[in-house]
Amino acid sequence: MKIFDTLSGNEKEIDSSGKVRIYLCGVTVYDESHIGHARTIIVFDILRRHLESGGIEVELVQNFTDVDDKIINRAKRENVLASAISSRYIQEYYDEFDALNVKRAAKYPKATEHIQDMLNLVQGLVDKKIAYVSKNGVYFSVAKFPDYGKLSKKKTEDLISGARVEVDQAKNDPLDFALWKFSDSDPSWESPWGRGRPGWHIECSTMSLKYLGENFEIHGGGRDLIFPHHENEIAQSEAYSNKPYAKIWMHVGMITIDGEKMSKSLGNIKSIKSLLKSWSPNVLRIFCIAGHYSKPIDYSEELLKEHETNWNKARLAYHKLIQTEKDGQPIEDIDSTLSQIKSEFSKAIDENLNTHMALSAFYRLVTICLVNEEHLTKSLSEKIISIFEEMMNVLGLRIEKVSEEEKVHIQSLIKQREEFRQQKKYEEADGIRDKLAAKGIELKDEIHQTIWMKKE
RNA sequence: GGUGAGGUGGCAGAGCGGUUAUGCGUGGGCCUGCAAAGCCUAUACAAGGGGGUUCAACUCCCUCCCUCACCUCCA
């Protein structure tokens, strides 16, 4: 499988000779997660699911940044400890991403639980004289790392001339960044250089090294992390280990709203929590993967509605498949069509995670079910169901199953209702429909049969 | 100002040097106790502007214009 590598600017084959180790930069837990976070995480979820479906072992590590100025400010405002804020939002994170059917990572390391590891790394950089101690903290000396800028394609001269680089008297060079910041207030830890807390970038270098080793397969996150976060991570990690850091850098595009990036400061956030109130997790997932991951997606209700329409068709098709009992002559050439769709689907994902194309293959399968209803036989349905479920599994889409017992019950009610309808006792028939609706089962009358569907 | 990614039919969006992607929407029809859906059919002569390369460009090259992101914390 190939992925576009930001560092080399080319698509690169993922080294799957062994376990595929992936480090994903997670969220800073100071507030609710939004659909932009969800997009990045869902994209990596699909990457992981696809590799795993091909029998490749994946080890995904995703951090929580739980020490940060925003967390501290919020804690002050609410007059609680910083850890109270971070643990609240970590819990919400789990609740929401479980609801979105995102597979749990192998490990969710927290910065605050790796202070000593970070200090060791800083010590290594100080020993090598790549980091230095100033009055505000310990800084990384960018000038000592000649490759600085290779990921974001920036020249250090350009960065210096850019007026937006913060001027800080405590630094030797305006480009230098903090590895350790001196501070006495909560949260803070002792260090050989003075009490304080870690800089942002050091946690990812430390925790990826600790859990995935020196030269792991994929490192990623949102596009907005390329600079300075990932650039600085490379500098620290490679200066420390003298070895190349990640083999592939993968970055996911932003979600915009009215053409502007979704961000807290603009106040145009769509939180996952609020979106889950109006849209099913499946629709939200489709929304996040309907365009290519490298490009931005502009949020709109209309777009969500469109995906909901499409997804409803898929649900209908699936329910038809599982309710097909009849036998007969299947469609000609169906096997070759099915295998074609199947291979198109996985090829699309193999080629730089083209989920858009994969999704269109999936919808083609849906259309086959809806158009060829007359020819759908039990054996054919079973065949299609297995492909259908395979695809849903890779995309992380999920249709709730009903128990055998419940199924029998629904069928008998449908049969009863059918009898009422034959006798034109519509009130009774509608009564049954309402009764099922109350249980989350909706009915669709068709010419030869009534299809039931689990509501979402 | 620098760096990167883009500009495709009403909207969303891929692929591809030469054969209408597709979906949504919209019009018409079928089906139908109602409901909801579904199916059929029609519909867009799309490629930011200007140059080039080529027998042939939406697809490659140059140039101009525009949009977005990053250059400060950010998925």
Short mmCIF file of C-alpha atoms (C1' of nucleotides) in Angstrom, two decimals:
data_model
loop_
_atom_site.label_atom_id
_atom_site.label_comp_id
_atom_site.label_asym_id
_atom_site.label_seq_id
_atom_site.Cartn_x
_atom_site.Cartn_y
_atom_site.Cartn_z
CA MET A 1 0.00 0.00 0.00
CA LYS A 2 1.22 3.47 -0.89
CA ILE A 3 0.89 6.68 1.07
CA PHE A 4 1.93 10.20 0.13
CA ASP A 5 4.93 11.15 2.23
CA THR A 6 5.12 14.84 3.07
CA LEU A 7 8.86 14.66 3.67
CA SER A 8 9.92 13.26 0.30
CA GLY A 9 6.98 14.71 -1.58
CA ASN A 10 6.25 11.33 -3.14
CA GLU A 11 4.01 8.39 -2.64
CA LYS A 12 5.86 5.70 -0.77
CA GLU A 13 5.18 2.04 -0.24
CA ILE A 14 4.45 1.27 3.39
CA ASP A 15 7.05 -1.11 4.74
CA SER A 16 4.87 -3.97 5.87
CA SER A 17 7.61 -6.56 6.05
CA GLY A 18 6.99 -6.56 9.77
CA LYS A 19 4.53 -4.91 12.05
CA VAL A 20 3.40 -1.49 10.79
CA ARG A 21 4.02 0.99 13.56
CA ILE A 22 2.01 4.19 13.42
CA TYR A 23 2.22 7.22 15.67
CA LEU A 24 -0.71 9.58 15.42
CA CYS A 25 -0.67 12.99 17.07
CA GLY A 26 -3.84 13.09 19.07
CA VAL A 27 -5.64 15.93 20.73
CA THR A 28 -4.85 18.43 23.43
CA VAL A 29 -7.45 17.72 26.03
CA TYR A 30 -8.59 21.17 27.06
CA ASP A 31 -12.01 21.22 25.39
CA GLU A 32 -14.47 19.20 23.31
CA SER A 33 -13.22 17.41 20.23
CA HIS A 34 -14.67 18.56 16.93
CA ILE A 35 -15.34 17.08 13.53
CA GLY A 36 -11.91 18.17 12.31
CA HIS A 37 -10.25 16.03 14.94
CA ALA A 38 -12.61 13.24 14.02
CA ARG A 39 -11.61 13.43 10.39
CA THR A 40 -7.92 12.93 11.06
CA ILE A 41 -8.53 10.12 13.47
CA ILE A 42 -11.06 8.37 11.23
CA VAL A 43 -8.66 8.54 8.28
CA PHE A 44 -6.01 6.79 10.35
CA ASP A 45 -8.61 4.35 11.60
CA ILE A 46 -9.36 3.34 8.03
CA LEU A 47 -5.68 3.08 7.19
CA ARG A 48 -5.31 0.76 10.10
CA ARG A 49 -8.41 -1.28 9.33
CA HIS A 50 -7.36 -1.74 5.73
CA LEU A 51 -3.88 -2.93 6.64
CA GLU A 52 -5.32 -5.29 9.20
CA SER A 53 -7.85 -6.67 6.78
CA GLY A 54 -4.88 -7.59 4.59
CA GLY A 55 -3.43 -9.60 7.44
CA ILE A 56 -0.84 -7.00 8.42
CA GLU A 57 -0.20 -6.37 12.07
CA VAL A 58 -0.55 -2.72 13.05
CA GLU A 59 0.56 -1.03 16.22
CA LEU A 60 -1.09 2.35 16.53
CA VAL A 61 -0.03 4.74 19.26
CA GLN A 62 -1.91 7.98 19.76
CA ASN A 63 -1.02 10.50 22.42
CA PHE A 64 -3.07 12.77 24.62
CA THR A 65 -1.43 16.11 25.27
CA ASP A 66 -2.44 16.69 28.85
CA VAL A 67 -0.02 19.43 29.80
CA ASP A 68 -0.41 22.69 27.95
CA ASP A 69 -1.08 26.38 28.54
CA LYS A 70 -4.68 26.09 27.42
CA ILE A 71 -5.37 23.34 29.90
CA ILE A 72 -3.72 25.38 32.62
CA ASN A 73 -5.71 28.50 31.77
CA ARG A 74 -8.92 26.60 31.77
CA ALA A 75 -8.09 24.99 35.09
CA LYS A 76 -7.44 28.43 36.57
CA ARG A 77 -10.72 29.71 35.23
CA GLU A 78 -12.62 26.81 36.72
CA ASN A 79 -10.48 26.82 39.81
CA VAL A 80 -9.58 23.14 39.55
CA LEU A 81 -6.40 21.19 38.94
CA ALA A 82 -5.18 20.87 35.37
CA SER A 83 -5.54 17.12 35.69
CA ALA A 84 -9.26 17.54 36.34
CA ILE A 85 -9.65 19.28 32.99
CA SER A 86 -7.59 16.77 31.05
CA SER A 87 -9.19 13.71 32.54
CA ARG A 88 -12.66 15.12 31.83
CA TYR A 89 -11.90 15.59 28.15
CA ILE A 90 -10.05 12.31 27.84
CA GLN A 91 -13.18 10.56 29.04
CA GLU A 92 -15.28 12.50 26.55
CA TYR A 93 -12.81 11.61 23.85
CA TYR A 94 -13.25 7.90 24.51
CA ASP A 95 -17.03 8.18 24.63
CA GLU A 96 -17.26 10.07 21.37
CA PHE A 97 -14.72 8.10 19.37
CA ASP A 98 -16.16 4.81 20.56
CA ALA A 99 -19.49 6.07 19.28
CA LEU A 100 -17.81 6.90 15.96
CA ASN A 101 -16.65 3.29 15.81
CA VAL A 102 -12.98 4.19 15.86
CA LYS A 103 -10.92 1.21 16.93
CA ARG A 104 -8.95 1.83 20.05
CA ALA A 105 -5.24 2.45 19.60
CA ALA A 106 -2.80 0.00 21.14
CA LYS A 107 -1.74 2.73 23.52
CA TYR A 108 -2.78 6.26 24.43
CA PRO A 109 0.25 7.64 26.21
CA LYS A 110 -0.14 10.85 28.18
CA ALA A 111 2.54 13.48 28.44
CA THR A 112 2.23 13.76 32.20
CA GLU A 113 3.03 10.08 32.60
CA HIS A 114 6.28 10.36 30.68
CA ILE A 115 8.03 13.26 32.36
CA GLN A 116 11.10 11.27 33.26
CA ASP A 117 11.43 9.87 29.73
CA MET A 118 11.22 13.38 28.36
CA LEU A 119 13.86 14.61 30.78
CA ASN A 120 16.16 11.82 29.63
CA LEU A 121 15.74 12.92 26.05
CA VAL A 122 16.36 16.55 26.96
CA GLN A 123 19.43 15.50 28.92
CA GLY A 124 20.73 13.69 25.85
CA LEU A 125 20.32 16.83 23.77
CA VAL A 126 21.96 18.98 26.46
CA ASP A 127 24.88 16.54 26.63
CA LYS A 128 25.31 16.80 22.88
CA LYS A 129 25.23 20.58 23.24
CA ILE A 130 22.28 20.74 20.87
CA ALA A 131 20.12 22.08 23.66
CA TYR A 132 21.04 24.84 26.07
CA VAL A 133 19.72 26.23 29.32
CA SER A 134 18.50 29.81 29.46
CA LYS A 135 16.71 31.77 32.13
CA ASN A 136 13.24 30.61 30.97
CA GLY A 137 13.95 27.01 30.24
CA VAL A 138 15.86 24.55 28.11
CA TYR A 139 15.86 25.27 24.40
CA PHE A 140 16.67 23.34 21.28
CA SER A 141 19.22 25.10 19.14
CA VAL A 142 17.86 24.98 15.61
CA ALA A 143 21.19 26.11 14.15
CA LYS A 144 22.72 22.84 15.36
CA PHE A 145 20.39 20.81 13.19
CA PRO A 146 21.25 21.54 9.55
CA ASP A 147 18.25 19.65 8.17
CA TYR A 148 15.82 21.92 9.97
CA GLY A 149 12.94 22.79 7.64
CA LYS A 150 13.11 19.64 5.52
CA LEU A 151 9.57 18.55 6.30
CA SER A 152 7.79 21.87 5.91
CA LYS A 153 10.13 22.92 3.07
CA LYS A 154 11.05 26.07 4.89
CA LYS A 155 14.39 27.79 4.84
CA THR A 156 15.60 29.04 8.16
CA GLU A 157 16.39 32.43 6.57
CA ASP A 158 12.77 32.79 5.49
CA LEU A 159 11.57 31.92 8.94
CA ILE A 160 13.81 34.49 10.53
CA SER A 161 12.77 37.21 8.12
CA GLY A 162 9.12 36.40 8.73
CA ALA A 163 7.95 38.92 11.27
CA ARG A 164 5.75 36.44 13.08
CA VAL A 165 8.51 34.53 14.79
CA GLU A 166 8.30 35.37 18.43
CA VAL A 167 11.18 37.42 19.76
CA ASP A 168 12.25 36.13 23.09
CA GLN A 169 15.34 37.47 24.80
CA ALA A 170 15.84 34.17 26.57
CA LYS A 171 16.58 32.39 23.32
CA ASN A 172 19.88 32.45 21.48
CA ASP A 173 18.02 32.40 18.21
CA PRO A 174 14.38 33.26 17.52
CA LEU A 175 13.85 29.86 15.86
CA ASP A 176 14.86 27.91 18.93
CA PHE A 177 12.02 26.21 20.70
CA ALA A 178 11.40 25.11 24.28
CA LEU A 179 12.09 21.59 25.43
CA TRP A 180 11.44 22.45 29.05
CA LYS A 181 9.81 25.57 30.46
CA PHE A 182 10.60 26.76 33.97
CA SER A 183 7.56 27.19 36.19
CA ASP A 184 6.53 26.61 39.79
CA SER A 185 2.79 26.52 39.41
CA ASP A 186 0.57 23.49 38.83
CA PRO A 187 1.44 21.32 36.99
CA SER A 188 5.21 21.22 37.36
CA TRP A 189 7.97 18.72 37.99
CA GLU A 190 11.55 18.77 39.19
CA SER A 191 14.30 18.61 36.60
CA PRO A 192 18.10 18.84 36.66
CA TRP A 193 17.78 22.42 35.39
CA GLY A 194 14.93 23.62 37.54
CA ARG A 195 11.26 23.01 38.24
CA GLY A 196 8.98 23.28 35.26
CA ARG A 197 6.99 21.50 32.59
CA PRO A 198 7.77 20.06 29.18
CA GLY A 199 7.50 21.90 25.90
CA TRP A 200 4.92 20.63 23.47
CA HIS A 201 6.99 18.85 20.85
CA ILE A 202 9.14 16.79 23.16
CA GLU A 203 6.33 14.51 24.26
CA CYS A 204 5.74 13.04 20.82
CA SER A 205 9.43 12.43 20.21
CA THR A 206 9.71 10.75 23.56
CA MET A 207 6.63 8.62 23.47
CA SER A 208 7.01 7.52 19.86
CA LEU A 209 10.58 6.50 20.60
CA LYS A 210 9.55 4.68 23.71
CA TYR A 211 6.67 2.71 22.22
CA LEU A 212 7.56 2.41 18.55
CA GLY A 213 11.33 2.66 18.41
CA GLU A 214 13.67 4.82 16.40
CA ASN A 215 12.59 4.31 12.82
CA PHE A 216 8.93 3.45 12.68
CA GLU A 217 6.71 3.30 9.61
CA ILE A 218 4.21 6.14 9.73
CA HIS A 219 3.87 9.34 11.69
CA GLY A 220 0.92 11.57 11.10
CA GLY A 221 -1.69 14.05 12.07
CA GLY A 222 -3.47 17.06 10.69
CA ARG A 223 -1.81 19.23 8.07
CA ASP A 224 -1.59 22.07 10.53
CA LEU A 225 0.95 20.08 12.53
CA ILE A 226 3.57 20.04 9.79
CA PHE A 227 5.04 23.24 11.11
CA PRO A 228 6.25 23.71 13.71
CA HIS A 229 5.24 20.60 15.58
CA HIS A 230 6.42 17.82 13.28
CA GLU A 231 9.37 19.82 12.05
CA ASN A 232 10.53 20.21 15.64
CA GLU A 233 9.89 16.59 16.43
CA ILE A 234 12.15 15.56 13.58
CA ALA A 235 14.85 17.92 14.76
CA GLN A 236 14.78 16.65 18.34
CA SER A 237 14.46 12.99 17.51
CA GLU A 238 17.06 12.83 14.79
CA ALA A 239 19.50 15.03 16.68
CA TYR A 240 19.10 12.71 19.65
CA SER A 241 19.25 9.34 17.90
CA ASN A 242 21.27 10.22 14.79
CA LYS A 243 18.83 8.06 12.88
CA PRO A 244 15.99 8.91 10.54
CA TYR A 245 12.77 9.33 12.47
CA ALA A 246 9.56 8.18 10.75
CA LYS A 247 9.66 6.51 7.33
CA ILE A 248 6.47 8.14 6.08
CA TRP A 249 4.85 11.41 7.16
CA MET A 250 1.16 11.44 6.47
CA HIS A 251 -0.99 14.55 6.86
CA VAL A 252 -4.74 14.95 6.74
CA GLY A 253 -6.45 18.04 5.33
CA MET A 254 -8.47 20.48 7.39
CA ILE A 255 -12.19 20.79 7.70
CA THR A 256 -13.29 24.27 6.81
CA ILE A 257 -16.61 25.95 7.27
CA ASP A 258 -17.63 28.59 4.77
CA GLY A 259 -14.15 28.20 3.38
CA GLU A 260 -12.41 28.98 6.64
CA LYS A 261 -10.57 26.59 8.86
CA MET A 262 -12.59 25.27 11.75
CA SER A 263 -10.92 26.48 14.91
CA LYS A 264 -11.66 27.56 18.40
CA SER A 265 -10.43 31.08 17.89
CA LEU A 266 -12.84 31.66 15.01
CA GLY A 267 -15.66 30.16 17.02
CA ASN A 268 -16.85 28.02 14.12
CA ILE A 269 -16.49 24.64 15.77
CA LYS A 270 -18.83 21.73 15.14
CA SER A 271 -18.27 19.46 18.10
CA ILE A 272 -18.58 15.73 17.74
CA LYS A 273 -20.91 15.65 20.67
CA SER A 274 -23.37 18.04 19.06
CA LEU A 275 -23.15 16.43 15.63
CA LEU A 276 -23.87 13.01 17.08
CA LYS A 277 -27.22 14.38 18.20
CA SER A 278 -28.36 14.93 14.62
CA TRP A 279 -26.37 12.49 12.52
CA SER A 280 -25.52 8.86 12.78
CA PRO A 281 -21.89 7.88 13.30
CA ASN A 282 -21.95 6.22 9.89
CA VAL A 283 -22.97 9.44 8.16
CA LEU A 284 -20.30 11.38 10.02
CA ARG A 285 -17.68 8.85 9.03
CA ILE A 286 -18.74 8.99 5.40
CA PHE A 287 -18.61 12.77 5.54
CA CYS A 288 -15.02 12.53 6.76
CA ILE A 289 -13.85 10.17 4.03
CA ALA A 290 -15.90 11.20 1.02
CA GLY A 291 -13.15 13.46 -0.26
CA HIS A 292 -9.47 12.64 -0.51
CA TYR A 293 -7.82 12.86 2.89
CA SER A 294 -5.17 15.28 1.72
CA LYS A 295 -7.68 17.92 0.65
CA PRO A 296 -9.85 20.17 2.73
CA ILE A 297 -13.54 19.44 3.23
CA ASP A 298 -15.96 22.30 3.57
CA TYR A 299 -18.55 21.54 6.23
CA SER A 300 -22.20 22.03 5.40
CA GLU A 301 -25.49 20.50 6.44
CA GLU A 302 -26.34 19.93 2.77
CA LEU A 303 -23.28 17.78 2.34
CA LEU A 304 -24.14 15.77 5.42
CA LYS A 305 -27.66 15.32 4.10
CA GLU A 306 -26.35 14.05 0.81
CA HIS A 307 -24.24 11.47 2.57
CA GLU A 308 -27.19 10.51 4.70
CA THR A 309 -29.27 9.90 1.57
CA ASN A 310 -26.56 7.66 0.17
CA TRP A 311 -26.05 5.82 3.39
CA ASN A 312 -29.77 5.19 3.74
CA LYS A 313 -29.68 3.45 0.38
CA ALA A 314 -26.84 1.30 1.62
CA ARG A 315 -28.82 0.40 4.72
CA LEU A 316 -31.83 -0.49 2.64
CA ALA A 317 -29.74 -2.67 0.35
CA TYR A 318 -28.20 -4.44 3.33
CA HIS A 319 -31.55 -5.12 4.93
CA LYS A 320 -32.86 -6.45 1.66
CA LEU A 321 -29.95 -8.82 1.43
CA ILE A 322 -30.45 -10.25 4.86
CA GLN A 323 -34.18 -10.65 4.24
CA THR A 324 -33.89 -12.45 0.95
CA GLU A 325 -35.12 -16.02 1.25
CA LYS A 326 -36.15 -16.93 -2.25
CA ASP A 327 -34.25 -19.07 -4.70
CA GLY A 328 -33.97 -18.91 -8.42
CA GLN A 329 -31.64 -18.12 -11.27
CA PRO A 330 -29.00 -15.58 -10.34
CA ILE A 331 -27.83 -12.75 -12.54
CA GLU A 332 -25.43 -13.56 -15.32
CA ASP A 333 -21.82 -12.54 -14.90
CA ILE A 334 -22.54 -11.45 -11.38
CA ASP A 335 -19.47 -13.19 -9.98
CA SER A 336 -17.08 -11.31 -12.19
CA THR A 337 -18.85 -8.03 -11.47
CA LEU A 338 -18.62 -8.67 -7.77
CA SER A 339 -14.97 -9.54 -7.81
CA GLN A 340 -14.30 -6.49 -9.94
CA ILE A 341 -15.99 -4.25 -7.40
CA LYS A 342 -14.13 -5.93 -4.62
CA SER A 343 -10.74 -5.45 -6.18
CA GLU A 344 -11.55 -1.88 -7.17
CA PHE A 345 -12.37 -1.16 -3.59
CA SER A 346 -9.15 -2.45 -2.12
CA LYS A 347 -7.04 -1.08 -4.96
CA ALA A 348 -8.47 2.37 -4.32
CA ILE A 349 -7.43 2.25 -0.70
CA ASP A 350 -4.05 0.77 -1.57
CA GLU A 351 -3.34 3.79 -3.72
CA ASN A 352 -2.83 6.50 -1.18
CA LEU A 353 -6.02 5.78 0.69
CA ASN A 354 -8.45 6.88 -1.98
CA THR A 355 -11.51 6.46 0.18
CA HIS A 356 -13.62 8.39 -2.28
CA MET A 357 -13.11 5.76 -4.94
CA ALA A 358 -13.53 2.98 -2.43
CA LEU A 359 -16.81 4.48 -1.39
CA SER A 360 -18.01 4.68 -4.96
CA ALA A 361 -17.22 0.98 -5.41
CA PHE A 362 -19.22 0.33 -2.28
CA TYR A 363 -22.16 2.30 -3.62
CA ARG A 364 -21.96 0.38 -6.85
CA LEU A 365 -22.51 -2.76 -4.85
CA VAL A 366 -25.46 -1.07 -3.16
CA THR A 367 -26.97 -0.19 -6.52
CA ILE A 368 -26.63 -3.77 -7.72
CA CYS A 369 -28.75 -4.91 -4.78
CA LEU A 370 -31.43 -2.32 -5.37
CA VAL A 371 -31.66 -2.64 -9.13
CA ASN A 372 -31.59 -6.42 -9.35
CA GLU A 373 -34.07 -7.03 -6.63
CA GLU A 374 -35.97 -9.52 -8.78
CA HIS A 375 -32.89 -11.66 -9.24
CA LEU A 376 -31.68 -11.55 -5.72
CA THR A 377 -31.58 -15.09 -4.40
CA LYS A 378 -30.61 -16.36 -1.02
CA SER A 379 -27.30 -17.74 -2.16
CA LEU A 380 -26.43 -14.61 -4.09
CA SER A 381 -27.43 -12.47 -1.15
CA GLU A 382 -25.13 -14.38 1.09
CA LYS A 383 -22.30 -13.87 -1.32
CA ILE A 384 -22.97 -10.13 -1.51
CA ILE A 385 -23.39 -9.82 2.23
CA SER A 386 -19.88 -11.08 2.84
CA ILE A 387 -18.41 -8.48 0.47
CA PHE A 388 -20.69 -5.83 1.88
CA GLU A 389 -19.59 -6.54 5.41
CA GLU A 390 -15.95 -6.70 4.45
CA MET A 391 -16.20 -3.22 2.96
CA MET A 392 -18.14 -1.85 5.88
CA ASN A 393 -15.55 -3.25 8.20
CA VAL A 394 -12.71 -1.46 6.42
CA LEU A 395 -14.64 1.81 6.32
CA GLY A 396 -15.74 1.37 9.89
CA LEU A 397 -19.41 1.53 8.98
CA ARG A 398 -21.78 -0.49 11.04
CA ILE A 399 -25.37 -1.61 10.84
CA GLU A 400 -26.79 -2.82 14.07
CA LYS A 401 -27.71 -6.47 14.03
CA VAL A 402 -30.92 -7.81 15.47
CA SER A 403 -31.09 -11.08 17.30
CA GLU A 404 -32.54 -14.16 15.68
CA GLU A 405 -35.34 -14.04 18.20
CA GLU A 406 -36.17 -10.44 17.42
CA LYS A 407 -36.03 -11.18 13.72
CA VAL A 408 -38.63 -13.92 14.05
CA HIS A 409 -40.80 -11.60 16.08
CA ILE A 410 -40.58 -8.83 13.49
CA GLN A 411 -41.38 -11.24 10.71
CA SER A 412 -44.46 -12.52 12.42
CA LEU A 413 -45.71 -8.98 13.01
CA ILE A 414 -45.11 -8.13 9.38
CA LYS A 415 -47.08 -11.21 8.40
CA GLN A 416 -49.95 -10.20 10.65
CA ARG A 417 -49.90 -6.72 9.23
CA GLU A 418 -49.93 -8.10 5.72
CA GLU A 419 -53.09 -10.01 6.54
CA PHE A 420 -54.74 -6.89 7.86
CA ARG A 421 -53.75 -5.06 4.72
CA GLN A 422 -55.26 -7.76 2.56
CA GLN A 423 -58.48 -7.35 4.49
CA LYS A 424 -58.14 -3.59 4.13
CA LYS A 425 -58.00 -3.24 7.89
CA TYR A 426 -55.61 -0.36 7.61
CA GLU A 427 -55.97 0.93 11.11
CA GLU A 428 -54.81 -2.36 12.55
CA ALA A 429 -52.05 -2.60 9.96
CA ASP A 430 -50.84 0.89 10.81
CA GLY A 431 -51.01 -0.01 14.46
CA ILE A 432 -48.46 -2.74 13.91
CA ARG A 433 -46.28 -0.39 11.95
CA ASP A 434 -46.38 2.10 14.81
CA LYS A 435 -45.63 -0.61 17.31
CA LEU A 436 -42.53 -1.65 15.40
CA ALA A 437 -41.50 1.95 14.91
CA ALA A 438 -41.56 2.38 18.65
CA LYS A 439 -39.07 -0.47 18.84
CA GLY A 440 -36.80 1.18 16.30
CA ILE A 441 -37.90 -0.84 13.32
CA GLU A 442 -39.15 0.97 10.24
CA LEU A 443 -41.06 -0.69 7.43
CA LYS A 444 -40.88 -0.14 3.70
CA ASP A 445 -43.65 -1.71 1.64
CA GLU A 446 -42.55 -2.98 -1.71
CA ILE A 447 -44.44 -4.81 -4.43
CA HIS A 448 -43.74 -8.32 -3.30
CA GLN A 449 -42.56 -7.84 0.23
CA THR A 450 -42.23 -5.54 3.17
CA ILE A 451 -38.68 -4.73 4.18
CA TRP A 452 -37.90 -3.92 7.77
CA MET A 453 -35.01 -1.74 8.74
CA LYS A 454 -33.30 -0.98 11.99
CA LYS A 455 -33.45 2.77 12.57
CA GLU A 456 -30.31 4.76 13.31
"C1'" G B 1 6.63 38.32 1.68
"C1'" G B 2 7.94 32.76 1.98
"C1'" U B 3 6.25 27.54 1.61
"C1'" G B 4 2.64 23.93 0.32
"C1'" A B 5 -2.08 22.27 -1.77
"C1'" G B 6 -5.83 23.38 -5.12
"C1'" G B 7 -9.03 25.80 -9.11
"C1'" U B 8 -13.66 20.18 -13.05
"C1'" G B 9 -21.01 20.69 -15.00
"C1'" G B 10 -26.45 24.00 -10.06
"C1'" C B 11 -23.68 21.47 -5.78
"C1'" A B 12 -20.20 17.57 -4.07
"C1'" G B 13 -16.28 15.16 -6.15
"C1'" A B 14 -12.51 11.18 -8.74
"C1'" G B 15 -9.76 9.17 -12.60
"C1'" C B 16 -7.37 9.42 -17.14
"C1'" G B 17 -2.83 11.90 -22.98
"C1'" G B 18 -7.62 9.99 -27.24
"C1'" U B 19 -13.48 6.17 -25.21
"C1'" U B 20 -20.23 10.35 -21.33
"C1'" A B 21 -16.77 8.62 -13.93
"C1'" U B 22 -20.04 8.78 -10.07
"C1'" G B 23 -23.28 10.80 -6.44
"C1'" C B 24 -26.70 14.71 -4.91
"C1'" G B 25 -30.09 18.03 -7.08
"C1'" U B 26 -33.77 19.03 -10.92
"C1'" G B 27 -37.86 17.43 -14.87
"C1'" G B 28 -40.97 13.34 -16.38
"C1'" G B 29 -42.74 8.38 -15.52
"C1'" C B 30 -43.57 3.54 -12.75
"C1'" C B 31 -45.05 1.51 -8.12
"C1'" U B 32 -48.42 2.68 -4.10
"C1'" G B 33 -54.49 2.12 1.12
"C1'" C B 34 -51.53 5.67 3.67
"C1'" A B 35 -46.31 6.41 4.94
"C1'" A B 36 -41.41 6.08 3.60
"C1'" A B 37 -38.47 4.54 0.10
"C1'" G B 38 -37.11 2.40 -4.35
"C1'" C B 39 -36.90 1.74 -9.66
"C1'" C B 40 -36.97 3.69 -14.85
"C1'" U B 41 -35.91 7.85 -17.86
"C1'" A B 42 -34.25 12.67 -19.09
"C1'" U B 43 -30.99 16.61 -17.81
"C1'" A B 44 -25.14 19.37 -17.50
"C1'" C B 45 -21.31 19.82 -24.89
"C1'" A B 46 -17.66 20.45 -17.43
"C1'" A B 47 -12.52 21.78 -16.98
"C1'" G B 48 -9.87 29.83 -13.93
"C1'" G B 49 -7.33 33.08 -18.19
"C1'" G B 50 -3.40 33.02 -21.90
"C1'" G B 51 0.42 30.53 -24.31
"C1'" G B 52 3.04 26.01 -25.66
"C1'" U B 53 4.36 20.33 -26.41
"C1'" U B 54 1.44 16.58 -29.24
"C1'" C B 55 -1.81 13.62 -34.69
"C1'" A B 56 -4.68 14.35 -29.93
"C1'" A B 57 -4.84 17.75 -23.27
"C1'" C B 58 -9.36 18.30 -18.32
"C1'" U B 59 -4.93 15.17 -18.06
"C1'" C B 60 2.18 17.18 -19.61
"C1'" C B 61 5.18 22.20 -19.71
"C1'" C B 62 5.32 27.70 -19.03
"C1'" U B 63 2.91 32.05 -17.44
"C1'" C B 64 -0.81 35.05 -15.25
"C1'" C B 65 -5.15 35.29 -12.06
"C1'" C B 66 -7.87 33.37 -7.89
"C1'" U B 67 -8.83 30.25 -3.36
"C1'" C B 68 -7.25 27.69 0.98
"C1'" A B 69 -3.68 26.17 4.57
"C1'" C B 70 0.97 26.89 7.20
"C1'" C B 71 4.79 30.52 8.63
"C1'" U B 72 1.84 31.87 16.71
"C1'" C B 73 -1.47 27.44 19.77
"C1'" C B 74 -4.13 24.22 16.44
"C1'" A B 75 -6.37 17.58 13.94
#
